[in-house]
Coordinates of C-alpha atoms in Angstrom, one line a residue:
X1 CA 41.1 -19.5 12.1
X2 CA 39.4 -18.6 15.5
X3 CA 38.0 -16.0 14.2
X4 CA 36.4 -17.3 11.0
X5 CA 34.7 -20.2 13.6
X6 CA 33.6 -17.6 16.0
X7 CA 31.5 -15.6 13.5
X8 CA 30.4 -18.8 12.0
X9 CA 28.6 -19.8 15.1
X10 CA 27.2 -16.4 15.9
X11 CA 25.7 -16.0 12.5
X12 CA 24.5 -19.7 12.8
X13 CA 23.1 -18.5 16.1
X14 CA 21.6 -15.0 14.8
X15 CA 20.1 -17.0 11.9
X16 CA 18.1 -19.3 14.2
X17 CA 16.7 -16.9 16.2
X18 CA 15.7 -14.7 13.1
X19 CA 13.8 -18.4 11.9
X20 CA 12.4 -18.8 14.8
X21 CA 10.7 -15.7 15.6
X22 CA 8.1 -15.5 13.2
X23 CA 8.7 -12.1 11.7
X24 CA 7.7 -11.3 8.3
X25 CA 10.4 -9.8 6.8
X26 CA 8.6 -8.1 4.1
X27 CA 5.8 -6.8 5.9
X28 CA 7.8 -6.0 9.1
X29 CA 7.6 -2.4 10.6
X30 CA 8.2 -0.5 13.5
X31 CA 6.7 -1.6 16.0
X32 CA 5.8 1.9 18.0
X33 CA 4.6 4.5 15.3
X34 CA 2.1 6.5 16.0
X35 CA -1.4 6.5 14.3
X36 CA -1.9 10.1 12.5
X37 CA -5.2 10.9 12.3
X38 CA -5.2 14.6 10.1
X39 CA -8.5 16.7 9.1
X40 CA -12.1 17.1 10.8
X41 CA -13.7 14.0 11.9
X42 CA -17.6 14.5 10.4
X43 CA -20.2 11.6 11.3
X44 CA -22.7 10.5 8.6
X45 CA -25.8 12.2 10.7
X46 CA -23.7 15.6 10.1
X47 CA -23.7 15.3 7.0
X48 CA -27.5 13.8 6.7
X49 CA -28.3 17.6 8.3
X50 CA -26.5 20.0 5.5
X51 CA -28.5 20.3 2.1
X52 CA -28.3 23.2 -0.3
X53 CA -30.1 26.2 0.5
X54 CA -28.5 26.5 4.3
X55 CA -26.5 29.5 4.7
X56 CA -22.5 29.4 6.5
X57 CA -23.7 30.1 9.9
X58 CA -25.8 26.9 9.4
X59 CA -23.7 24.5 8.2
X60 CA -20.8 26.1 10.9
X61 CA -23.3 25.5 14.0
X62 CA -23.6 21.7 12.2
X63 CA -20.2 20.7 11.5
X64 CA -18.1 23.8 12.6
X65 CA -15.4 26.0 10.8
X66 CA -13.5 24.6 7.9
X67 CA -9.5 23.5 8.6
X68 CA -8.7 24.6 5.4
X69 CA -10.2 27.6 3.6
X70 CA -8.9 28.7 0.2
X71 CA -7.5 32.1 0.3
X72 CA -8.6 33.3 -3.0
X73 CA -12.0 31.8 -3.1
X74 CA -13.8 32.6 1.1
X75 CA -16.9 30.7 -1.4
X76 CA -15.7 27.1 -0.9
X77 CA -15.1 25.1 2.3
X78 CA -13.2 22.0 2.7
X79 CA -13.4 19.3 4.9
X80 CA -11.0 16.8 4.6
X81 CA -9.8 13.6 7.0
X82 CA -7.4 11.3 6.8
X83 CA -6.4 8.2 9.2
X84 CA -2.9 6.6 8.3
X85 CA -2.0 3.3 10.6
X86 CA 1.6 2.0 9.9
X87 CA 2.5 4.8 6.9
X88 CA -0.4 3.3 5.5
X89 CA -4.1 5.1 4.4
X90 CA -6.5 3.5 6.1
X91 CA -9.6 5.8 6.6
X92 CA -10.2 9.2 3.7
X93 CA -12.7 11.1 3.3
X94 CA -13.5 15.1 1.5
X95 CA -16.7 17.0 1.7
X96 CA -16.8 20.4 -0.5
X97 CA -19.3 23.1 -0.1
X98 CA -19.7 25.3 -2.7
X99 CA -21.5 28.5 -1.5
X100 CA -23.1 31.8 -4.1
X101 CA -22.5 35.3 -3.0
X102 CA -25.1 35.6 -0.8
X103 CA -23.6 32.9 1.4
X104 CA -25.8 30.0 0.9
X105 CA -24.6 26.6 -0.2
X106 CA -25.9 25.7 -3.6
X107 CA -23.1 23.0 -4.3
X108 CA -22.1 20.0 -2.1
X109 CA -19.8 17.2 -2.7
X110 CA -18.9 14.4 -1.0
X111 CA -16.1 11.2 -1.6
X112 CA -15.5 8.3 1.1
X113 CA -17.6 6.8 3.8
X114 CA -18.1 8.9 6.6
X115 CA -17.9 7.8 10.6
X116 CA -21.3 6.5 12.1
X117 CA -21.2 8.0 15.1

């Protein structure tokens, strides 16, 4: 019967303290992860400089070298980003440059809002 009293009064006293700390239960999370940040960060006056007709050492002085090149297809560079704050995406962005055989961009693409400086 001690027993059943003593856990009675420590969950009382758990429950309190849980009520009285002003945590969200359903939005909680832990409170020390890390903010990933994956891809190339590209500002919006990088972006403003490449147009079609520029060749790859052009748009490589401007914004630099691809993270990701597909293997099969040298023609197409990808530049992605992506900013996650508590497992959640906070910040995307892609920008695709399509280039012809002779190595000059005649295709550019672009989805999300890029950083202003």
């Amino acid at each position: 019967m001690k027993t059943f009293f003593y856990y009675s009064i420590y969950i009382f006293v758990i429950l309190n303290i849980f009520s009285c700390s002003g945590i969200n239960f359903t939005q909680w999370h832990f409170p020390y992860t890390m903010e990933v940040e994956q891809g190339k960060y590209l500002t919006q006056d990088q972006i403003n400089q490449i147009h079609v007709g520029m060749n790859k050492n052009q748009i490589n002085y401007i914004v630099g070298q691809p993270l990701t090149q597909f293997i099969f297809n040298q023609q197409r560079w990808d530049f992605l980003y992506q900013d996650y704050k508590n497992g959640k995406l906070i910040k995307s962005y892609t920008f695709t440059i399509l280039f012809d055989k002779n190595n000059v961009a005649y295709n550019i693409s672009q989805t999300g809002k890029f950083f202003e400086k």
